[in-house]
XYZ file of C-alpha atoms in Angstrom:
318
model
C -42.486 7.152 4.499
C -44.089 3.794 3.855
C -41.909 0.688 4.305
C -42.509 -2.502 2.370
C -40.880 -5.647 3.707
C -40.051 -8.465 1.333
C -38.657 -11.489 3.132
C -38.431 -14.104 0.428
C -36.529 -17.063 1.800
C -36.255 -19.927 -0.647
C -33.862 -22.499 0.750
C -33.813 -26.027 2.172
C -33.994 -26.293 5.936
C -33.841 -29.983 6.587
C -34.290 -31.602 3.190
C -31.655 -32.580 0.681
C -33.853 -31.374 -2.166
C -36.682 -28.866 -2.047
C -38.925 -27.292 -4.685
C -40.987 -24.170 -4.004
C -43.497 -22.723 -6.478
C -45.342 -19.426 -6.348
C -46.564 -16.880 -8.881
C -47.895 -13.575 -7.626
C -48.285 -9.889 -8.467
C -48.699 -7.348 -5.652
C -49.063 -3.573 -5.762
C -48.559 -1.073 -2.943
C -49.507 2.607 -2.950
C -46.596 4.483 -1.386
C -47.383 8.174 -1.678
C -44.364 10.413 -2.074
C -41.744 8.126 -0.510
C -41.141 4.383 -0.152
C -38.572 2.063 1.378
C -37.985 -1.511 0.277
C -36.492 -4.054 2.664
C -35.480 -7.130 0.679
C -33.991 -10.347 2.054
C -33.686 -13.214 -0.416
C -31.880 -16.494 -0.859
C -31.731 -18.412 -4.127
C -33.598 -15.731 -6.094
C -32.802 -13.145 -8.758
C -34.152 -9.686 -7.910
C -34.671 -6.848 -10.420
C -35.564 -3.264 -9.506
C -36.492 -0.449 -11.888
C -37.247 3.094 -10.766
C -40.112 4.946 -12.416
C -42.287 8.063 -12.058
C -45.064 5.981 -10.522
C -46.136 6.277 -6.852
C -46.849 2.564 -6.759
C -44.502 -0.280 -5.889
C -45.224 -3.361 -7.958
C -43.761 -6.733 -6.977
C -43.997 -9.657 -9.354
C -42.674 -13.075 -8.348
C -42.774 -15.779 -10.946
C -41.210 -19.075 -11.826
C -40.512 -19.555 -8.099
C -38.804 -22.886 -8.467
C -35.653 -23.767 -6.613
C -34.020 -27.128 -7.057
C -31.161 -27.915 -4.746
C -28.841 -30.847 -4.413
C -26.882 -30.630 -1.171
C -24.852 -33.033 0.923
C -25.366 -31.933 4.519
C -22.696 -34.291 5.848
C -19.867 -33.023 3.647
C -21.141 -29.465 3.357
C -20.679 -29.550 -0.407
C -22.944 -29.214 -3.387
C -23.623 -25.508 -3.910
C -22.775 -25.861 -7.592
C -25.873 -27.987 -8.031
C -28.239 -25.155 -7.159
C -30.554 -24.173 -10.014
C -32.165 -20.766 -9.550
C -35.427 -20.216 -11.370
C -36.958 -17.734 -8.939
C -37.448 -14.270 -10.433
C -38.663 -11.247 -8.507
C -39.278 -8.042 -10.444
C -39.933 -4.817 -8.565
C -40.780 -1.388 -9.909
C -41.271 1.694 -7.773
C -40.769 5.441 -7.450
C -37.360 6.792 -8.424
C -36.763 8.050 -4.887
C -37.395 4.632 -3.310
C -34.938 3.826 -0.515
C -33.711 0.252 -0.496
C -32.174 -2.161 2.019
C -31.464 -5.359 0.097
C -29.541 -8.509 0.963
C -29.336 -11.293 -1.603
C -27.519 -14.583 -1.043
C -27.030 -17.175 -3.792
C -28.776 -14.934 -6.294
C -28.410 -11.780 -8.366
C -29.487 -8.230 -7.631
C -30.067 -5.998 -10.664
C -30.782 -2.286 -10.089
C -31.775 -0.254 -13.131
C -31.975 3.229 -11.646
C -32.926 4.890 -8.384
C -32.451 8.204 -6.614
C -33.141 6.751 -3.179
C -30.663 5.818 -0.452
C -29.482 2.266 -1.058
C -27.871 -0.344 1.162
C -27.120 -3.316 -1.077
C -25.529 -6.634 -0.168
C -24.815 -9.609 -2.425
C -23.069 -12.851 -1.473
C -22.473 -15.733 -3.896
C -24.233 -13.884 -6.703
C -23.720 -10.800 -8.803
C -24.710 -7.190 -8.363
C -25.440 -5.018 -11.392
C -26.198 -1.342 -10.846
C -26.955 1.123 -13.641
C -27.612 4.388 -11.766
C -27.510 5.263 -8.052
C -27.975 8.991 -7.749
C -28.316 9.616 -4.015
C -25.535 11.079 -1.849
C -25.559 8.125 0.555
C -25.159 4.504 -0.560
C -23.581 1.426 0.991
C -22.613 -1.614 -1.098
C -21.282 -4.976 0.120
C -20.144 -7.588 -2.414
C -18.659 -10.959 -1.418
C -17.777 -14.105 -3.370
C -19.114 -12.603 -6.579
C -17.984 -12.803 -10.183
C -18.715 -10.220 -12.865
C -20.489 -7.688 -10.660
C -20.690 -4.217 -12.192
C -21.432 -0.689 -10.972
C -22.122 1.678 -13.839
C -22.891 5.160 -12.508
C -22.939 6.164 -8.825
C -22.829 9.611 -7.286
C -21.337 8.572 -3.935
C -20.954 5.249 -2.116
C -19.162 3.187 0.471
C -18.226 -0.169 -1.053
C -16.839 -3.338 0.543
C -15.602 -6.034 -1.839
C -14.306 -9.439 -0.700
C -13.068 -12.284 -2.907
C -14.859 -10.950 -5.967
C -14.488 -9.633 -9.502
C -16.036 -6.198 -9.992
C -16.122 -3.560 -12.740
C -16.763 0.011 -11.575
C -17.373 2.459 -14.407
C -18.111 5.931 -13.016
C -18.264 7.157 -9.413
C -18.078 10.664 -8.002
C -16.880 9.735 -4.500
C -15.933 6.151 -3.670
C -14.819 4.759 -0.309
C -13.565 1.294 -1.272
C -12.436 -1.443 1.112
C -11.437 -4.617 -0.698
C -9.765 -7.956 -0.029
C -8.380 -10.496 -2.495
C -10.444 -9.225 -5.393
C -9.965 -8.202 -9.013
C -11.378 -4.725 -9.567
C -11.466 -2.524 -12.660
C -12.236 1.177 -12.252
C -12.855 3.391 -15.269
C -13.437 6.841 -13.778
C -13.467 7.985 -10.153
C -13.258 11.607 -9.036
C -12.348 10.907 -5.412
C -11.209 7.462 -4.262
C -10.462 6.425 -0.678
C -8.888 2.989 -0.862
C -8.107 0.285 1.676
C -6.881 -2.727 -0.259
C -5.427 -6.103 0.692
C -4.361 -8.788 -1.749
C -6.122 -7.182 -4.695
C -5.432 -6.633 -8.363
C -6.634 -3.103 -9.158
C -6.662 -1.704 -12.692
C -7.703 1.943 -13.033
C -8.228 4.166 -16.062
C -8.862 7.843 -15.292
C -8.479 8.814 -11.650
C -8.558 12.277 -10.127
C -7.699 11.981 -6.408
C -6.643 8.780 -4.623
C -5.757 8.271 -0.964
C -5.525 5.293 1.379
C -3.496 2.155 1.970
C -2.673 -1.142 0.295
C -1.074 -4.422 1.316
C -0.137 -7.292 -0.971
C -1.915 -5.492 -3.804
C -1.056 -4.594 -7.379
C -2.263 -1.116 -8.392
C -2.088 -0.027 -12.021
C -3.320 3.426 -13.030
C -3.418 4.667 -16.625
C -3.984 8.333 -15.797
C -3.831 10.489 -12.650
C -5.042 14.075 -12.892
C -4.692 15.577 -9.399
C -3.307 13.823 -6.321
C -2.119 10.468 -4.990
C -1.497 9.691 -1.297
C -0.804 6.067 -0.414
C 0.810 3.820 2.215
C 1.736 0.498 0.662
C 3.233 -2.813 1.804
C 4.278 -5.785 -0.297
C 2.895 -4.772 -3.657
C 3.325 -2.721 -6.809
C 2.133 0.744 -7.782
C 2.390 1.928 -11.356
C 0.977 5.200 -12.689
C 1.456 5.303 -16.439
C 0.695 8.990 -16.983
C 0.583 11.773 -14.391
C -1.176 14.888 -15.688
C 1.026 17.944 -16.123
C -1.311 19.890 -13.801
C -1.202 17.411 -10.901
C -0.859 18.799 -7.371
C 0.917 16.177 -5.267
C 2.085 12.590 -4.969
C 3.039 11.032 -1.623
C 3.942 7.364 -1.297
C 5.245 5.551 1.776
C 6.071 1.991 0.741
C 7.744 -1.151 2.053
C 8.692 -4.118 -0.108
C 7.001 -2.453 -3.068
C 7.938 -1.496 -6.622
C 6.949 2.012 -7.753
C 6.672 3.437 -11.258
C 5.587 6.973 -12.220
C 5.335 8.342 -15.745
C 5.428 12.090 -16.520
C 5.246 14.301 -19.566
C 8.672 15.623 -20.530
C 7.662 19.226 -19.713
C 5.973 18.597 -16.345
C 7.526 20.573 -13.520
C 7.572 19.460 -9.876
C 9.763 19.285 -6.815
C 10.805 15.898 -5.449
C 12.070 14.353 -2.232
C 12.812 10.652 -2.585
C 14.266 8.396 0.101
C 15.138 4.763 -0.562
C 16.376 2.197 1.977
C 17.767 -0.991 0.417
C 16.443 -0.015 -2.997
C 17.197 2.002 -6.116
C 16.045 5.363 -7.475
C 15.804 6.003 -11.195
C 15.317 9.576 -12.453
C 15.398 10.916 -16.019
C 18.582 12.868 -16.698
C 16.931 15.437 -18.906
C 15.207 18.216 -16.972
C 16.317 17.064 -13.508
C 18.075 19.462 -11.140
C 19.577 17.640 -8.163
C 19.869 19.857 -5.102
C 21.138 17.129 -2.790
C 22.074 13.465 -3.201
C 23.041 11.759 0.070
C 23.991 8.100 0.422
C 24.710 6.445 3.771
C 24.241 2.909 5.103
C 22.134 1.518 2.264
C 20.033 4.678 2.242
C 19.843 7.220 -0.546
C 17.992 10.543 -0.364
C 17.429 12.736 -3.397
C 16.081 16.282 -3.371
C 15.548 18.446 -6.402
C 13.303 19.646 -9.191
C 12.086 18.503 -12.560
C 11.746 21.146 -15.261
C 12.181 24.056 -12.863
C 9.884 22.718 -10.146
C 6.614 24.529 -9.463
C 3.779 24.074 -6.979
C 3.478 20.304 -7.477
C 5.594 17.919 -5.431
C 6.513 14.235 -5.287
C 7.434 12.791 -1.889
C 8.423 9.124 -1.779
C 9.849 6.961 0.999
C 10.589 3.289 0.324
C 12.065 0.370 2.226
C 13.228 -2.643 0.233
C 11.793 -1.454 -3.051
C 12.717 0.390 -6.235
C 11.427 3.732 -7.498
C 11.308 4.493 -11.218
C 10.375 7.981 -12.435
C 10.370 8.167 -16.212
C 9.299 10.293 -19.170
C 6.424 8.897 -21.207
C 6.460 11.233 -24.235
């Protein structure tokens, strides 16, 4: 494998204002495999995968104008980025990229990618390898379109994730929209998460709001100080387990969906639909209520919920 190192540092070291200019086009013959190592500040980087065995790097415009007050530590909003770096290379190019105060745009690649963006945005169209690692911090309007498998850390950002096969997501104080994920491992703190079509979800949340339009298979979550609402659970789901404290829970089911349930609530309420419910035991003692039974004759699926200082609402959606 041939490695190509791009260390493009465009930032003021000692000056209040600095302007750098450079226009260049470079080509590198890579053979069958290439790896890009990219480290930029104050630059927008674009990568497009192709059938070529050549990596082409074009830097143009290279002008950075910065107004910065070094005494107060303020003035980032005055940065004007005019640096543009366009890279094209083989589809199987591996990439290790870190971009600060700039954008990273990936068109498509089948290589292993480690991508980091701080104070900029990340836009990914297609990552098709089985091993990717993404780190997004202090970003607005980042988007991940189609990824086979990735680890993803998101901090203080707004991100749209469209389609991922397997996603290991760790997030803090972010707003994240997910359209379709087959397998999601989630560790969330202080987030607002809006999900469309999910298959399997497991993990933990704290101080987060989780809204899911559709769940097809399984949900396994430990939650503190937040809300979980699943609008529609598929009639062929396998299991739901929630252990929650100071959280509000809402689950919507089709009127004919069958499952067994075991629900325990401490200092909270339990709401079940009357139609179709068979209560096998209902025990109340010392601000604790435990319900066991079946919906629509039970079946292989089960719902196990334990809450402290929170309410559980199971309802029929149609």
